[in-house]
Each structure stands twice: as C-alpha cells, then as structure tokens.
Tab-separated table of C-alpha atoms in Angstrom:
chain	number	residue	atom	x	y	z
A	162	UNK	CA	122.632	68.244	160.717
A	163	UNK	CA	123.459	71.833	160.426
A	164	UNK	CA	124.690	71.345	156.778
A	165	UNK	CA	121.399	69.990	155.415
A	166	UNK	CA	119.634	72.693	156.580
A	167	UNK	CA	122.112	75.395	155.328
A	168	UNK	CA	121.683	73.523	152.300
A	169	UNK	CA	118.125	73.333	151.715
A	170	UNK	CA	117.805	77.251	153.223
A	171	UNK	CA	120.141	77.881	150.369
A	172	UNK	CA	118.456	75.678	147.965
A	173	UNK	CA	114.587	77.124	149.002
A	174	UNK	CA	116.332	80.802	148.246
A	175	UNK	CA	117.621	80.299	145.195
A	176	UNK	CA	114.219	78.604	143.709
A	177	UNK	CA	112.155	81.210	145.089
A	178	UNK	CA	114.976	83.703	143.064
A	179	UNK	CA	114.392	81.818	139.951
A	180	UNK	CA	110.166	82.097	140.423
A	181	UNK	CA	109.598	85.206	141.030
A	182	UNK	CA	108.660	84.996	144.635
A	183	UNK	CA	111.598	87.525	145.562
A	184	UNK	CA	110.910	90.939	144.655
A	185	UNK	CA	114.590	91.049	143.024
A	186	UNK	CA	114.596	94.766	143.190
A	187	UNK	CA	115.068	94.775	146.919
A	188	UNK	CA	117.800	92.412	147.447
A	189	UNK	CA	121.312	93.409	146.207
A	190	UNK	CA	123.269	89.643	146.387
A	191	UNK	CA	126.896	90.575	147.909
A	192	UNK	CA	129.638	88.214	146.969
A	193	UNK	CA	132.430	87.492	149.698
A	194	UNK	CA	134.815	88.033	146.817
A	195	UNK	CA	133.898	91.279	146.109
A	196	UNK	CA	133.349	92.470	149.061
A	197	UNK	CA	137.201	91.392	150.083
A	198	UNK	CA	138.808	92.558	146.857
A	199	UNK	CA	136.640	95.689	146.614
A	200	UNK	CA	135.159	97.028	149.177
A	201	UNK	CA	134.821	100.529	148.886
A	202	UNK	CA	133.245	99.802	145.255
A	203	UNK	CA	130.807	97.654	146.693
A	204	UNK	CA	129.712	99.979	149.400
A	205	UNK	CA	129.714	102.524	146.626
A	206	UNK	CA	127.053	100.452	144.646
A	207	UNK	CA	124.936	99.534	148.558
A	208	UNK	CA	124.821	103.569	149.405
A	209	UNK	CA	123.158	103.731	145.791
A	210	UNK	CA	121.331	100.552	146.062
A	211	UNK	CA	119.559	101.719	149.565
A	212	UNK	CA	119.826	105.635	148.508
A	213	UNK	CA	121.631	106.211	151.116
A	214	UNK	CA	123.390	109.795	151.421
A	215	UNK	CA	126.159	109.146	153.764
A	216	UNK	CA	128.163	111.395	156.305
A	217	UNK	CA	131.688	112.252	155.372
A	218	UNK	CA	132.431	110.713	158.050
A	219	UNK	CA	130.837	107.516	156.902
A	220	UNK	CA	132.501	108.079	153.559
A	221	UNK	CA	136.083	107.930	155.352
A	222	UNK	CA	135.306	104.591	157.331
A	223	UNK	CA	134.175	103.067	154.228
A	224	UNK	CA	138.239	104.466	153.179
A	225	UNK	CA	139.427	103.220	156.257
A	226	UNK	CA	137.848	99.411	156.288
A	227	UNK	CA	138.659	98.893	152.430
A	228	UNK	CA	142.632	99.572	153.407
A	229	UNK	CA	142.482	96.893	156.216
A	230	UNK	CA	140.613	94.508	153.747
A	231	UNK	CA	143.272	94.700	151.284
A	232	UNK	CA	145.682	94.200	153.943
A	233	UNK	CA	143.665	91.082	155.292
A	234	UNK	CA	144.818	87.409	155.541
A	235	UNK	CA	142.992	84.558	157.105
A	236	UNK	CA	145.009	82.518	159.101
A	237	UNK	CA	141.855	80.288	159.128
A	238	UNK	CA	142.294	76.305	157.837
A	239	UNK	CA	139.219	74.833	157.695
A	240	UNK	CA	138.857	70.938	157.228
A	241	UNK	CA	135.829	69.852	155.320
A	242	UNK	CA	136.237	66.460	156.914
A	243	UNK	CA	135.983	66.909	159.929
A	244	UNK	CA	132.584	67.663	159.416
A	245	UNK	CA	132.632	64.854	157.034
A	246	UNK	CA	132.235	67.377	153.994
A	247	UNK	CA	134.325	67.417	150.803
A	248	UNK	CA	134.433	70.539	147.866
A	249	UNK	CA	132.998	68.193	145.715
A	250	UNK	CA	129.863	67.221	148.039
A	251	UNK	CA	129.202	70.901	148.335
A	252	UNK	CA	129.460	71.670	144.941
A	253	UNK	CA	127.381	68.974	143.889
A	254	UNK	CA	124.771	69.986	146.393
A	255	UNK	CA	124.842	73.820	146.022
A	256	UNK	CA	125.141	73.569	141.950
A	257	UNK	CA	121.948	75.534	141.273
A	258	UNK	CA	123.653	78.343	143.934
A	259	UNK	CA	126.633	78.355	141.983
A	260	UNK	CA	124.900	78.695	138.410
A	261	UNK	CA	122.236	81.245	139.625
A	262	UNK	CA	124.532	83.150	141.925
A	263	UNK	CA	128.096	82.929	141.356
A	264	UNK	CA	128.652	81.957	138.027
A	265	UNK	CA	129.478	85.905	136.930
C-alpha cells in the first residue's frame, strides 16, 4: 500500500541522514510549519542556501506569496481512517522522522 512505501522511503532517508550517506551540506530540510508561518524568512535562508541573487522582482513575489500564506486556511479534513490510519500508527511508525527531523 501506498503508506508502507511512503513509510519506508521516509524511513531509508532518514537512516541514510543519520550515516553519512547524504552529503548534509546540500540538502536544506524545509518544514511545512515554517514554510506556512514564515515564508519570506525561509526563502530568505533558500536564496542564501543555493546563493542565489534574486531579481527584485523575485524579491516582491517572495512579498507577495508570504501575505497570502498568512492569510491561508485549509478547508481540508482529512480522515486517517479511511485509509485505515490513526496519529498514533504514524507516529509510532515515523518516530525516528520525528526525533531526527522535527523534534526542533
């Protein structure tokens, strides 16, 4: 099922994290979180991250799409069981993503 092999994509990615086999200075890890609540600081830190000398232009969309994500709500319900999930079954299966990744 889709899940399991989210799940063990996840799982694979986060172990080869942990050893070494992911040159950590190329990947920046982007939480959802912070890229809802702050946006335009996050881009800030990708444009460094990449060294990346953006347009003014690009600097004012950047402007522009943090507004609308402050202004953003979901009218999304999603229902774990119908895919016969619970938040306790993912947590329990993604613990070493949440202690490596999102424990900050």
């Amino acid at each position: 099922k889709l899940y399991d092999a989210l799940k063990e994509l996840l799982l694979r990615f986060e172990d080869d994290w942990q050893t070494g086999k992911i040159d950590k200075s190329k990947v920046m890890i982007i939480r959802f979180d912070r890229m809802m609540e702050d946006f335009d600081g996050l881009m800030e830190d990708i444009l460094k991250f990449l060294n990346f000398q953006p347009s003014e232009d690009f600097l004012k969309n950047i402007l522009e799409t943090s507004e609308k994500q402050k202004q953003f709500k979901s009218s999304h319900n999603y229902n774990l069981e119908k895919f016969g999930l619970t938040e306790e079954t993912i947590k329990k299966d993604c613990e070493k993503i949440y202690a490596t990744f999102l424990s900050n």
